[in-house]
Amino acid sequence: MQFQITCKHCGKPFGIEAQQGQTVRCNCPFCGQSAVVATPMAEVSERQDAPLDVRRQPAVQSARPDGWSLGRKVTVVFIVVLFSLIALSAFLYIIFSAMSN
Ligand SMILES: [Zn+2]
């Protein structure tokens, strides 16, 4: 079966001859770089729709803690940047006040 592949190195599309569900190592005809391609299985592609729906529900549930931890990270980074800016401005104020004296 013919599969259409886009080269990861040069981004050009080319075709390979492979069995379905096979992992094929091939060389790009444009740039010569070797690429490992996992060809999709026709029967599994229908089954993959069902696990995708199952995966969506935990993904939404796990998105809440992820989003929360991301918000905490952003808050922590913001506080660190804010305090470093305050420390920097205080440091510069001390230096400039010492220089003007
Ligand atoms: Zn290429």
Coordinates of N, CA and C and ligand atoms in Angstrom, one line a residue:
M1 N 0.9 -1.2 0.0 CA 0.0 0.0 0.0 C 0.9 1.2 0.0
Q2 N 0.5 2.2 -0.7 CA 1.2 3.5 -0.9 C 0.8 4.5 0.2
F3 N 1.9 5.0 0.9 CA 1.6 6.0 2.0 C 2.3 7.3 1.6
Q4 N 1.6 8.4 1.9 CA 2.2 9.7 1.7 C 2.8 10.2 2.9
I5 N 4.0 10.6 2.9 CA 4.8 11.0 4.1 C 5.4 12.4 3.8
T6 N 5.4 13.2 4.9 CA 6.0 14.5 4.8 C 7.4 14.3 5.6
C7 N 8.4 14.7 4.9 CA 9.8 14.5 5.5 C 9.9 15.5 6.7
K8 N 10.4 15.0 7.9 CA 10.6 15.9 9.0 C 11.8 16.8 8.8
H9 N 12.7 16.5 8.0 CA 13.9 17.3 7.8 C 13.7 18.4 6.8
C10 N 13.1 18.1 5.7 CA 13.0 19.2 4.6 C 11.5 19.5 4.4
G11 N 10.6 18.7 5.0 CA 9.2 19.1 4.9 C 8.5 18.8 3.6
K12 N 9.2 18.0 2.7 CA 8.7 17.7 1.4 C 7.9 16.4 1.4
P13 N 6.8 16.3 0.7 CA 6.1 15.0 0.8 C 6.6 14.0 -0.3
F14 N 6.6 12.8 0.2 CA 7.0 11.7 -0.8 C 6.2 10.4 -0.4
G15 N 6.1 9.5 -1.3 CA 5.4 8.3 -1.1 C 6.3 7.1 -0.8
I16 N 5.8 6.2 0.0 CA 6.5 5.0 0.3 C 5.6 3.8 0.1
E17 N 6.2 2.7 -0.2 CA 5.4 1.4 -0.3 C 5.6 0.6 1.0
A18 N 4.5 0.4 1.8 CA 4.6 -0.3 3.0 C 3.3 -1.0 3.4
Q19 N 3.4 -2.0 4.3 CA 2.2 -2.7 4.8 C 1.6 -1.8 5.8
Q20 N 0.2 -2.0 6.0 CA -0.5 -1.2 7.0 C 0.0 -1.6 8.4
G21 N 0.1 -0.6 9.3 CA 0.5 -0.9 10.6 C 2.0 -1.3 10.8
Q22 N 2.8 -1.0 9.8 CA 4.2 -1.4 9.8 C 5.0 -0.2 10.2
T23 N 6.1 -0.4 10.8 CA 7.1 0.7 11.1 C 8.2 0.5 10.0
V24 N 8.3 1.6 9.2 CA 9.2 1.5 8.0 C 10.3 2.5 8.2
R25 N 11.6 2.1 7.9 CA 12.7 3.0 7.9 C 13.0 3.3 6.4
C26 N 12.9 4.6 6.0 CA 13.1 4.9 4.6 C 14.0 6.2 4.6
N27 N 14.5 6.4 3.4 CA 15.3 7.6 3.1 C 14.5 8.6 2.3
C28 N 14.6 9.9 2.7 CA 13.9 10.9 1.9 C 14.6 11.1 0.6
P29 N 13.8 11.1 -0.5 CA 14.5 11.3 -1.8 C 14.9 12.7 -2.1
F30 N 14.5 13.6 -1.2 CA 14.9 15.0 -1.5 C 16.2 15.4 -0.7
C31 N 16.2 15.1 0.6 CA 17.4 15.5 1.4 C 18.2 14.2 1.8
G32 N 17.7 13.0 1.6 CA 18.5 11.8 1.9 C 18.5 11.4 3.4
Q33 N 17.8 12.2 4.2 CA 17.8 11.8 5.6 C 16.9 10.6 5.8
S34 N 17.3 9.7 6.8 CA 16.5 8.6 7.1 C 15.4 9.0 8.0
A35 N 14.2 8.4 7.8 CA 13.1 8.6 8.6 C 12.4 7.3 9.0
V36 N 11.9 7.2 10.2 CA 11.2 6.0 10.7 C 9.7 6.4 10.7
V37 N 8.9 5.7 9.9 CA 7.5 6.0 9.8 C 6.7 4.9 10.3
A38 N 5.7 5.2 11.1 CA 4.8 4.1 11.6 C 3.5 4.4 10.7
T39 N 3.2 3.4 9.8 CA 2.0 3.6 9.0 C 0.8 3.2 9.8
P40 N -0.3 3.9 9.5 CA -1.5 3.6 10.3 C -2.2 2.3 9.8
M41 N -2.9 1.7 10.7 CA -3.7 0.5 10.4 C -5.1 0.9 10.1
A42 N -5.6 0.4 9.0 CA -7.0 0.8 8.6 C -8.0 0.4 9.6
E43 N -7.9 -0.9 10.1 CA -8.9 -1.3 11.1 C -8.8 -0.6 12.4
V44 N -7.6 -0.3 12.8 CA -7.4 0.4 14.1 C -7.9 1.8 14.1
S45 N -7.9 2.4 12.9 CA -8.3 3.8 12.8 C -9.7 4.0 13.3
E46 N -10.5 2.9 13.0 CA -11.9 3.0 13.5 C -11.9 2.9 15.0
R47 N -11.1 2.0 15.5 CA -11.1 1.7 17.0 C -10.5 2.9 17.7
Q48 N -9.6 3.7 17.1 CA -8.9 4.8 17.8 C -9.9 5.9 18.1
D49 N -11.1 5.9 17.4 CA -12.1 6.9 17.7 C -12.7 6.7 19.1
A50 N -12.9 5.4 19.4 CA -13.5 5.1 20.7 C -12.5 5.5 21.9
P51 N -11.2 5.0 21.8 CA -10.3 5.4 22.9 C -10.1 7.0 23.0
L52 N -10.2 7.6 21.9 CA -10.1 9.1 21.9 C -11.2 9.7 22.7
D53 N -12.4 9.2 22.6 CA -13.5 9.7 23.4 C -13.3 9.4 24.8
V54 N -12.8 8.2 25.1 CA -12.5 7.9 26.5 C -11.4 8.8 27.1
R55 N -10.4 9.0 26.2 CA -9.3 9.9 26.7 C -9.7 11.3 26.9
R56 N -10.7 11.8 26.2 CA -11.1 13.2 26.3 C -11.6 13.5 27.7
Q57 N -12.3 12.5 28.3 CA -12.9 12.8 29.6 C -11.8 12.9 30.7
P58 N -10.9 12.0 30.8 CA -9.8 12.2 31.8 C -9.0 13.4 31.5
A59 N -8.9 13.8 30.1 CA -8.1 14.9 29.7 C -8.7 16.2 30.3
V60 N -10.1 16.2 30.2 CA -10.8 17.4 30.8 C -10.6 17.5 32.3
Q61 N -10.7 16.3 32.9 CA -10.5 16.3 34.4 C -9.1 16.7 34.8
S62 N -8.1 16.1 34.1 CA -6.7 16.4 34.4 C -6.4 17.8 34.0
A63 N -7.2 18.4 33.1 CA -6.9 19.8 32.7 C -7.1 20.8 33.8
R64 N -8.0 20.5 34.7 CA -8.3 21.4 35.8 C -7.1 21.5 36.7
P65 N -6.5 20.3 37.2 CA -5.3 20.5 38.1 C -4.1 21.1 37.3
D66 N -4.0 20.7 36.0 CA -2.9 21.2 35.2 C -3.1 22.7 35.1
G67 N -4.3 23.2 34.8 CA -4.6 24.6 34.6 C -4.3 25.3 36.0
W68 N -4.7 24.6 37.1 CA -4.5 25.2 38.4 C -3.0 25.4 38.7
S69 N -2.3 24.3 38.4 CA -0.8 24.3 38.7 C -0.2 25.3 37.8
L70 N -0.7 25.4 36.6 CA -0.1 26.4 35.6 C -0.4 27.8 36.2
G71 N -1.6 28.0 36.7 CA -1.9 29.3 37.3 C -1.0 29.6 38.5
R72 N -0.7 28.6 39.3 CA 0.1 28.7 40.5 C 1.5 29.1 40.0
K73 N 2.0 28.4 38.9 CA 3.3 28.6 38.4 C 3.4 30.1 38.0
V74 N 2.4 30.5 37.2 CA 2.4 31.9 36.7 C 2.4 32.9 37.9
T75 N 1.6 32.6 38.9 CA 1.6 33.4 40.1 C 3.0 33.5 40.8
V76 N 3.6 32.3 40.9 CA 4.9 32.3 41.6 C 5.9 33.0 40.8
V77 N 5.9 32.8 39.4 CA 6.8 33.5 38.6 C 6.6 35.0 38.6
F78 N 5.3 35.4 38.7 CA 5.0 36.8 38.7 C 5.5 37.4 40.0
I79 N 5.3 36.7 41.1 CA 5.8 37.2 42.4 C 7.3 37.3 42.4
V80 N 8.0 36.3 41.9 CA 9.5 36.3 41.9 C 10.0 37.5 41.0
V81 N 9.3 37.7 39.8 CA 9.7 38.8 39.0 C 9.5 40.1 39.7
L82 N 8.3 40.2 40.3 CA 7.9 41.5 41.0 C 9.0 41.8 42.1
F83 N 9.3 40.8 42.9 CA 10.3 41.0 44.0 C 11.7 41.3 43.5
S84 N 12.0 40.6 42.4 CA 13.4 40.9 41.8 C 13.4 42.3 41.2
L85 N 12.3 42.8 40.7 CA 12.2 44.2 40.2 C 12.3 45.2 41.3
I86 N 11.6 44.9 42.4 CA 11.7 45.7 43.6 C 13.1 45.8 44.1
A87 N 13.7 44.6 44.2 CA 15.1 44.5 44.7 C 16.1 45.2 43.8
L88 N 15.8 45.1 42.5 CA 16.7 45.7 41.5 C 16.6 47.3 41.6
S89 N 15.3 47.7 41.7 CA 15.1 49.2 41.7 C 15.7 49.7 43.0
A90 N 15.5 49.0 44.1 CA 16.1 49.4 45.4 C 17.6 49.5 45.3
F91 N 18.2 48.4 44.7 CA 19.6 48.4 44.5 C 20.1 49.5 43.6
L92 N 19.4 49.8 42.5 CA 19.8 50.9 41.7 C 19.6 52.3 42.4
Y93 N 18.6 52.4 43.2 CA 18.3 53.6 44.0 C 19.5 53.8 44.9
I94 N 19.9 52.8 45.6 CA 21.1 52.9 46.5 C 22.3 53.3 45.8
I95 N 22.6 52.7 44.6 CA 23.8 53.0 43.9 C 23.7 54.5 43.4
F96 N 22.6 54.9 42.8 CA 22.5 56.2 42.3 C 22.5 57.3 43.4
S97 N 21.9 57.0 44.5 CA 21.9 57.9 45.6 C 23.3 58.0 46.2
A98 N 24.1 56.9 46.2 CA 25.5 57.0 46.6 C 26.4 57.7 45.6
M99 N 26.1 57.6 44.3 CA 26.8 58.3 43.3 C 26.6 59.8 43.3
S100 N 25.3 60.2 43.6 CA 25.0 61.6 43.6 C 25.6 62.3 44.8
N101 N 25.8 61.5 45.9 CA 26.5 62.1 47.0 C 28.0 62.1 46.8
Ligands
ZN1 ZN 13.8 15.3 3.4

